[in-house]
Coordinates of C-alpha atoms in Angstrom, one line a residue:
M26 CA -32.4 -37.3 -12.0
K27 CA -30.1 -34.3 -12.1
V28 CA -31.9 -31.1 -11.5
C29 CA -30.9 -27.4 -11.5
V30 CA -33.1 -24.8 -9.8
I31 CA -32.2 -21.2 -10.7
G32 CA -33.4 -18.8 -8.0
S33 CA -33.1 -19.8 -4.3
G34 CA -36.0 -17.8 -3.0
Y35 CA -39.2 -19.2 -1.6
V36 CA -40.3 -21.3 -4.5
G37 CA -36.8 -22.3 -5.7
L38 CA -35.5 -23.4 -2.3
V39 CA -38.7 -25.4 -1.5
A40 CA -38.6 -27.1 -4.9
G41 CA -34.9 -27.9 -4.7
A42 CA -35.1 -29.3 -1.2
C43 CA -38.2 -31.4 -2.0
F44 CA -36.7 -32.8 -5.2
A45 CA -33.5 -33.7 -3.3
E46 CA -35.5 -35.4 -0.6
Y47 CA -36.8 -37.9 -3.2
G48 CA -33.3 -38.9 -4.2
N49 CA -32.6 -36.5 -7.0
H50 CA -29.3 -34.6 -7.3
V51 CA -30.2 -30.9 -7.1
I52 CA -28.1 -27.8 -7.5
C53 CA -29.7 -24.5 -6.4
V54 CA -28.2 -21.5 -8.2
D55 CA -28.6 -17.9 -7.1
K56 CA -26.7 -14.7 -8.1
D57 CA -26.7 -13.5 -4.4
S58 CA -23.3 -14.9 -3.3
K59 CA -24.1 -14.2 0.4
K60 CA -27.3 -16.2 0.2
I61 CA -25.4 -19.1 -1.4
E62 CA -22.6 -19.0 1.3
D63 CA -25.2 -18.8 4.0
L64 CA -27.1 -21.8 2.6
K65 CA -23.8 -23.8 2.5
K66 CA -23.4 -23.0 6.2
G67 CA -27.0 -24.1 6.9
I68 CA -28.4 -20.5 7.3
I69 CA -31.9 -20.4 5.6
P70 CA -32.9 -17.0 4.2
I71 CA -36.7 -17.5 4.7
Y72 CA -39.0 -18.8 7.4
E73 CA -41.0 -21.8 6.3
P74 CA -41.9 -24.7 8.7
G75 CA -39.9 -27.8 8.0
L76 CA -37.7 -26.2 5.3
S77 CA -34.6 -25.7 7.4
E78 CA -34.4 -29.4 8.4
L79 CA -35.0 -30.5 4.8
V80 CA -32.3 -28.3 3.4
L81 CA -29.7 -29.2 6.0
N82 CA -30.3 -33.0 5.8
N83 CA -30.1 -33.1 2.0
H84 CA -27.1 -30.9 1.8
K85 CA -25.4 -33.2 4.4
E86 CA -26.3 -36.2 2.2
N87 CA -24.8 -34.5 -0.9
R88 CA -28.1 -34.5 -2.7
L89 CA -28.5 -30.7 -2.5
G90 CA -25.8 -28.3 -3.5
F91 CA -25.5 -24.5 -3.9
S92 CA -23.7 -22.3 -6.5
T93 CA -23.6 -18.9 -8.0
S94 CA -22.8 -20.4 -11.5
I95 CA -25.6 -20.9 -13.9
Q96 CA -23.2 -22.6 -16.3
E97 CA -22.3 -25.1 -13.6
G98 CA -25.9 -25.8 -12.9
V99 CA -27.0 -26.1 -16.5
E100 CA -24.2 -28.2 -17.8
G101 CA -24.6 -30.8 -15.0
S102 CA -28.4 -31.1 -15.2
E103 CA -31.1 -32.7 -17.3
I104 CA -33.9 -30.4 -16.2
I105 CA -33.4 -26.7 -15.3
F106 CA -36.1 -24.8 -13.4
I107 CA -36.4 -21.1 -13.6
A108 CA -37.6 -19.9 -10.2
V109 CA -36.6 -16.3 -10.0
G110 CA -38.8 -13.4 -8.9
T111 CA -41.5 -11.8 -11.1
P112 CA -42.4 -8.7 -9.1
T113 CA -45.1 -6.2 -10.1
S114 CA -44.0 -3.5 -12.5
E115 CA -45.4 0.1 -12.2
D116 CA -48.1 -0.7 -14.7
G117 CA -49.2 -3.8 -12.8
S118 CA -47.7 -6.3 -15.2
A119 CA -45.2 -9.0 -14.1
D120 CA -41.6 -7.8 -14.3
L121 CA -39.9 -10.6 -16.4
S122 CA -36.5 -9.1 -16.7
A123 CA -34.9 -11.7 -14.3
V124 CA -36.6 -14.6 -16.2
Y125 CA -35.3 -13.3 -19.5
A126 CA -31.8 -12.6 -18.2
V127 CA -31.6 -16.2 -16.8
A128 CA -32.9 -17.6 -20.1
E129 CA -30.1 -15.9 -22.0
Q130 CA -27.5 -17.3 -19.6
I131 CA -29.0 -20.8 -19.9
G132 CA -28.8 -20.6 -23.7
K133 CA -25.1 -19.7 -23.5
S134 CA -24.5 -22.7 -21.1
I135 CA -26.4 -25.5 -22.8
N136 CA -24.2 -28.5 -23.7
G137 CA -26.8 -31.0 -24.8
Y138 CA -30.5 -31.6 -24.8
K139 CA -32.2 -29.9 -21.8
V140 CA -35.7 -29.3 -20.5
I141 CA -36.1 -25.7 -19.3
V142 CA -39.0 -25.3 -16.9
D143 CA -40.7 -22.0 -16.0
K144 CA -41.5 -22.5 -12.3
S145 CA -41.9 -18.8 -11.6
T146 CA -45.4 -17.4 -12.0
V147 CA -45.4 -15.9 -15.5
P148 CA -48.0 -14.5 -17.8
V149 CA -49.2 -16.0 -21.1
G150 CA -46.6 -16.1 -23.7
T151 CA -43.6 -16.3 -21.4
A152 CA -42.6 -19.8 -22.4
A153 CA -42.5 -18.8 -26.0
K154 CA -40.4 -15.8 -25.3
V155 CA -38.0 -17.9 -23.1
K156 CA -37.7 -20.3 -26.0
E157 CA -36.9 -17.5 -28.4
I158 CA -34.2 -16.1 -26.2
I159 CA -32.5 -19.4 -25.6
S160 CA -32.7 -20.2 -29.3
K161 CA -30.7 -17.1 -30.1
N162 CA -27.9 -18.3 -27.8
T163 CA -27.5 -22.0 -28.6
K164 CA -27.6 -24.6 -31.4
H165 CA -28.3 -27.4 -29.0
E166 CA -31.7 -29.0 -28.8
F167 CA -34.0 -28.1 -25.9
D168 CA -37.6 -27.7 -24.9
V169 CA -39.4 -25.2 -22.6
V170 CA -42.1 -26.4 -20.2
S171 CA -44.5 -24.4 -18.0
N172 CA -44.9 -26.0 -14.5
P173 CA -46.7 -23.5 -12.2
E174 CA -46.4 -23.9 -8.4
F175 CA -49.4 -24.1 -6.1
L176 CA -47.7 -23.6 -2.7
K177 CA -49.3 -22.0 0.4
E178 CA -46.8 -20.2 2.6
G179 CA -46.7 -21.9 6.0
A180 CA -47.6 -25.2 4.4
A181 CA -45.3 -25.3 1.3
I182 CA -43.4 -28.5 2.1
D183 CA -46.6 -30.5 2.5
D184 CA -48.1 -28.9 -0.6
F185 CA -45.0 -29.8 -2.7
M186 CA -44.6 -33.3 -1.3
K187 CA -48.4 -34.1 -1.6
P188 CA -49.7 -32.0 -4.4
E189 CA -53.4 -32.1 -5.2
R190 CA -52.3 -32.0 -8.9
V191 CA -49.2 -31.3 -10.9
V192 CA -49.7 -29.1 -14.0
I193 CA -47.3 -29.6 -16.9
G194 CA -47.6 -27.4 -19.9
A195 CA -45.5 -28.9 -22.7
D196 CA -45.7 -28.5 -26.4
S197 CA -43.2 -31.4 -26.7
E198 CA -44.2 -35.0 -25.7
R199 CA -40.5 -35.8 -24.9
A200 CA -40.2 -32.8 -22.5
G201 CA -43.6 -33.4 -20.8
A202 CA -42.7 -37.1 -20.2
L203 CA -39.4 -36.2 -18.6
V204 CA -40.9 -33.7 -16.2
A205 CA -43.8 -36.1 -15.4
Q206 CA -41.1 -38.7 -14.6
L207 CA -39.5 -36.3 -12.1
Y208 CA -42.9 -35.7 -10.4
A209 CA -44.1 -39.3 -10.4
P210 CA -43.0 -40.1 -6.8
F211 CA -45.0 -37.2 -5.5
V212 CA -48.3 -38.5 -6.8
L213 CA -48.3 -42.1 -5.8
N214 CA -51.5 -41.4 -3.9
G215 CA -53.3 -41.1 -7.3
N216 CA -53.5 -37.4 -7.5
P217 CA -53.3 -36.4 -11.2
I218 CA -50.5 -35.1 -13.4
I219 CA -52.3 -32.8 -15.8
K220 CA -50.7 -32.3 -19.2
M221 CA -51.6 -29.3 -21.4
G222 CA -50.1 -26.8 -23.6
T223 CA -47.7 -24.1 -22.3
V224 CA -50.2 -21.2 -22.7
S225 CA -52.9 -23.1 -20.9
A226 CA -50.6 -23.9 -18.0
E227 CA -49.5 -20.3 -17.7
L228 CA -53.1 -19.2 -17.5
T229 CA -54.1 -21.9 -15.1
K230 CA -51.9 -20.5 -12.3
Y231 CA -53.4 -17.0 -12.7
A232 CA -56.9 -18.3 -12.9
C233 CA -56.6 -20.3 -9.7
N234 CA -55.2 -17.4 -7.7
A235 CA -57.6 -14.9 -9.1
F236 CA -60.6 -17.2 -8.2
L237 CA -59.4 -17.7 -4.6
A238 CA -58.8 -14.0 -4.3
T239 CA -62.4 -13.5 -5.6
K240 CA -63.7 -15.8 -2.9
I241 CA -61.9 -13.7 -0.2
S242 CA -63.2 -10.4 -1.5
F243 CA -66.7 -11.8 -1.9
A244 CA -66.6 -13.1 1.7
N245 CA -65.5 -9.7 2.9
E246 CA -68.2 -7.9 0.9
I247 CA -70.9 -10.2 2.4
A248 CA -69.4 -9.8 5.9
N249 CA -69.6 -6.0 5.6
L250 CA -73.2 -6.3 4.6
C251 CA -73.9 -8.5 7.6
E252 CA -72.7 -5.7 9.9
T253 CA -75.1 -3.3 8.2
V254 CA -78.2 -5.5 8.2
G255 CA -77.6 -7.2 11.6
A256 CA -76.6 -10.6 10.4
D257 CA -73.8 -12.8 11.7
Y258 CA -71.3 -13.6 8.9
E259 CA -70.1 -16.8 10.8
D260 CA -73.6 -18.2 10.4
V261 CA -73.8 -17.1 6.7
R262 CA -70.3 -18.6 6.1
K263 CA -71.4 -22.0 7.5
G264 CA -74.5 -21.9 5.4
M265 CA -72.5 -21.2 2.3
G266 CA -69.6 -23.5 3.0
T267 CA -71.7 -26.6 3.4
D268 CA -72.8 -26.2 -0.2
S269 CA -70.5 -28.6 -2.1
R270 CA -70.6 -26.3 -5.1
I271 CA -69.1 -23.5 -3.1
G272 CA -66.9 -25.2 -0.4
R273 CA -65.6 -24.0 2.9
Q274 CA -62.1 -22.7 2.0
F275 CA -61.3 -19.1 1.5
L276 CA -64.6 -17.9 2.8
Y277 CA -63.3 -16.4 6.0
A278 CA -63.9 -12.7 6.5
G279 CA -61.1 -10.4 7.6
I280 CA -58.9 -7.5 6.6
G281 CA -58.1 -8.7 3.1
Y282 CA -55.5 -10.8 1.4
G283 CA -51.8 -10.1 1.0
G284 CA -48.6 -12.0 0.4
S285 CA -46.4 -12.6 -2.6
C286 CA -49.0 -14.3 -4.8
F287 CA -52.6 -13.1 -4.8
P288 CA -52.0 -9.3 -5.1
K289 CA -49.3 -9.6 -7.7
D290 CA -51.1 -12.3 -9.8
V291 CA -54.4 -10.5 -9.8
R292 CA -52.7 -7.3 -11.1
A293 CA -50.7 -9.3 -13.7
L294 CA -53.9 -11.1 -14.9
I295 CA -55.6 -7.7 -15.3
R296 CA -52.7 -6.4 -17.3
T297 CA -52.7 -9.5 -19.5
S298 CA -56.4 -9.0 -20.2
E299 CA -55.7 -5.4 -21.2
N300 CA -52.9 -6.5 -23.5
F301 CA -55.2 -8.8 -25.3
S302 CA -58.3 -6.5 -25.2
S303 CA -60.3 -8.9 -23.1
S304 CA -61.8 -7.2 -20.1
L305 CA -61.8 -8.9 -16.6
R306 CA -64.4 -6.7 -14.8
I307 CA -64.9 -9.0 -11.9
I308 CA -61.2 -9.3 -11.2
R309 CA -60.8 -5.5 -11.2
E310 CA -63.4 -5.2 -8.5
V311 CA -61.7 -8.0 -6.5
E312 CA -58.6 -5.9 -6.2
R313 CA -60.5 -2.7 -5.4
V314 CA -62.5 -4.4 -2.6
N315 CA -59.3 -5.9 -1.1
E316 CA -57.5 -2.6 -1.0
D317 CA -60.5 -1.0 0.8
Q318 CA -60.8 -4.0 3.2
K319 CA -57.2 -3.5 4.4
V320 CA -58.1 -0.3 6.1
R321 CA -61.6 -1.3 7.3
L322 CA -60.4 -1.6 10.9
Y323 CA -59.2 2.0 10.7
T324 CA -62.8 3.2 10.2
K325 CA -63.9 1.1 13.3
I326 CA -61.1 2.5 15.4
E327 CA -61.8 6.1 14.3
D328 CA -65.6 5.6 15.0
F329 CA -64.8 4.3 18.5
F330 CA -62.3 7.0 19.6
G331 CA -63.8 9.8 17.6
K332 CA -62.6 11.7 14.5
G333 CA -59.3 13.3 15.3
Q334 CA -59.0 11.5 18.6
I335 CA -56.6 8.8 17.6
K336 CA -53.6 11.0 18.3
G337 CA -51.8 10.0 21.4
K338 CA -53.6 6.7 21.8
T339 CA -51.4 3.6 22.4
L340 CA -52.4 0.6 20.3
A341 CA -51.2 -2.9 20.9
V342 CA -50.9 -5.0 17.8
W343 CA -50.8 -8.8 17.6
G344 CA -49.5 -10.1 14.3
L345 CA -47.9 -8.3 11.4
A346 CA -47.2 -11.0 8.7
F347 CA -49.9 -11.4 6.0
K348 CA -50.8 -14.8 7.4
P349 CA -49.7 -17.2 10.1
G350 CA -46.8 -19.6 9.5
T351 CA -44.6 -17.2 7.6
D352 CA -42.5 -14.0 8.1
D353 CA -43.6 -12.7 4.7
M354 CA -44.7 -9.1 4.9
R355 CA -45.3 -8.5 1.2
E356 CA -48.7 -6.7 0.7
A357 CA -49.6 -7.5 4.3
P358 CA -52.8 -5.7 5.4
S359 CA -51.0 -4.6 8.6
I360 CA -48.9 -2.2 6.5
P361 CA -51.5 0.3 5.2
L362 CA -53.5 0.1 8.4
L363 CA -50.6 0.8 10.8
L364 CA -49.0 3.4 8.6
K365 CA -52.4 5.3 8.5
L366 CA -52.7 5.0 12.3
H367 CA -49.2 6.3 12.7
E368 CA -50.0 9.3 10.5
E369 CA -52.9 10.1 12.8
G370 CA -50.5 10.2 15.8
A371 CA -51.1 6.8 17.4
K372 CA -48.3 5.0 19.3
I373 CA -48.1 1.4 18.0
K374 CA -46.5 -1.4 20.0
A375 CA -46.5 -4.7 18.0
F376 CA -45.6 -8.3 18.4
D377 CA -45.3 -11.0 15.8
P378 CA -43.7 -14.4 16.5
V379 CA -41.4 -14.4 13.4
S380 CA -41.8 -11.2 11.2
K381 CA -40.0 -8.6 13.3
E382 CA -37.0 -8.4 10.9
T383 CA -39.0 -8.6 7.7
S384 CA -41.4 -5.9 8.9
E385 CA -38.8 -3.3 9.8
Y386 CA -38.3 -2.6 6.1
Y387 CA -41.9 -1.4 5.8
F388 CA -42.3 0.5 9.0
K389 CA -38.9 2.1 9.3
G390 CA -39.0 3.0 13.0
K391 CA -42.7 4.0 13.0
I392 CA -43.7 1.2 15.3
E393 CA -42.3 -0.2 18.5
Y394 CA -41.7 -3.9 18.9
A395 CA -42.7 -5.8 22.0
K396 CA -40.7 -8.8 23.3
D397 CA -43.9 -10.9 23.5
A398 CA -47.7 -10.7 23.1
Y399 CA -48.4 -9.5 26.7
D400 CA -45.6 -7.0 26.6
A401 CA -47.3 -5.2 23.8
L402 CA -50.4 -4.7 26.0
E403 CA -48.8 -2.6 28.7
G404 CA -50.9 0.6 29.0
A405 CA -52.6 0.1 25.7
D406 CA -55.9 1.9 24.8
A407 CA -56.8 -0.9 22.4
L408 CA -55.7 -4.3 21.0
L409 CA -55.6 -4.9 17.3
L410 CA -55.5 -8.6 16.2
L411 CA -54.1 -8.6 12.6
T412 CA -52.6 -12.1 12.1
E413 CA -54.3 -15.2 13.4
W414 CA -51.2 -16.9 14.9
R415 CA -52.2 -19.9 17.1
E416 CA -50.8 -18.4 20.2
F417 CA -53.3 -15.6 20.0
R418 CA -56.4 -17.9 19.9
E419 CA -56.8 -18.7 23.6
P420 CA -55.0 -15.9 25.5
D421 CA -55.4 -15.1 29.2
F422 CA -58.1 -12.4 29.0
S423 CA -57.9 -11.6 32.7
R424 CA -54.2 -10.8 32.3
I425 CA -55.0 -8.8 29.1
K426 CA -57.5 -6.7 31.0
K427 CA -55.1 -6.0 33.8
L428 CA -52.3 -4.9 31.5
M429 CA -54.4 -2.7 29.2
K430 CA -55.6 0.8 30.0
G431 CA -58.6 0.6 27.7
H432 CA -60.6 -2.6 27.4
V433 CA -61.4 -2.7 23.7
I434 CA -60.3 -5.3 21.0
F435 CA -60.4 -4.8 17.3
D436 CA -60.3 -8.3 15.8
G437 CA -59.4 -8.2 12.1
R438 CA -59.4 -12.1 11.9
N439 CA -62.6 -13.0 13.8
Q440 CA -60.8 -15.1 16.3
Y441 CA -63.0 -14.4 19.3
R442 CA -66.7 -14.8 20.1
P443 CA -68.6 -11.6 20.8
D444 CA -70.5 -13.3 23.7
H445 CA -67.2 -14.4 25.3
M446 CA -65.8 -10.9 24.9
K447 CA -68.8 -9.3 26.6
K448 CA -68.5 -11.8 29.5
E449 CA -64.9 -10.9 29.9
G450 CA -65.7 -7.2 30.0
F451 CA -64.3 -6.1 26.6
K452 CA -65.7 -3.8 24.0
Y453 CA -65.3 -5.9 20.8
F454 CA -65.3 -5.1 17.1
S455 CA -64.7 -7.7 14.4
I456 CA -65.6 -8.2 10.7
G457 CA -69.1 -9.3 9.8
K458 CA -70.4 -9.6 13.4
Q459 CA -72.3 -7.2 15.6
S460 CA -70.1 -5.1 17.8
V461 CA -70.1 -5.5 21.6

């Protein structure tokens, strides 16, 4: 099939490359001419395992092309995906200006029947608005479909190639069948293609992310209680996770969620509920708990060194990205924590395997970057583990102890065992466990 993907960011580039991998002819369109020229040269703008190889191979085989022209992409395609950004506005709602601008250009470019697919995460009513905008700019027949993405950063290729389900929101049987045909090779394992109305599909995406965010905030609340009453959250988590009604995923305690999806989608869902006068009290608390959790390590650090005693301390930091497997710094818990420590006069020396460049925008010279994990430890008063990269899981603790001035670890991701830390001679603070 001939497919156009408008927006060559995280979602759009992954979708375009994966569709091309299954034999479709795909053109990825973006208004950023430098990004398009870089893609043509094989320079990938984001870090995602496996994406570079996929893009390069399909571009070489002439199944994946790049352009700055929406007209070119629309005229030569049967299905057009809108995958532009929907950032958070000041009032918490999703900023749909890019979606609507693209819809207008699509309308002016249509040269026959087309299926327009909202791939961006958009609130209830967006498909109807997109249809209205396109209708004002064309007399050709078309349909608008909602097809939310369910990708995890760091595992996006696998998620797209082997989806647990494909949600297609279509108010037209013709359009729904065409999009289902496009996805059919991805679900040969029997996982379902779920068809529904556009409004239901729009809400499904937000409901999924809000529920997962709720599990994370709930886990962190219980973990904080464990510290107070003397319980071990790891034991509690195992007891909860083996209940099939609850499940093991998203029950890990830590310093809160971040990234491009959960924070933005939770806020947008709250705003949608306000617009329709339907309160979402639980979701509001989920967001509040998460913001508090991001700076929970600060309280532990301040309690350890003493109020007003953080100034002049050298803190080694392992991990900056919001999760391992990505260089994404959007809403990363490391940002408010490290900025607060910087304000208190701490010297911060950090290492992250891939997010140095993306993190510079947020820290603007307020932290020093180490060349590797052990370089960050030289003369440090404490180590802060903020992202659970694999290379941090089994480090050389003898070497760590020799490099550091102080022997204390603040583990924001519960990677180490308190009994092991005690044996190694470290003071150890984590989330939901008793301190050593």
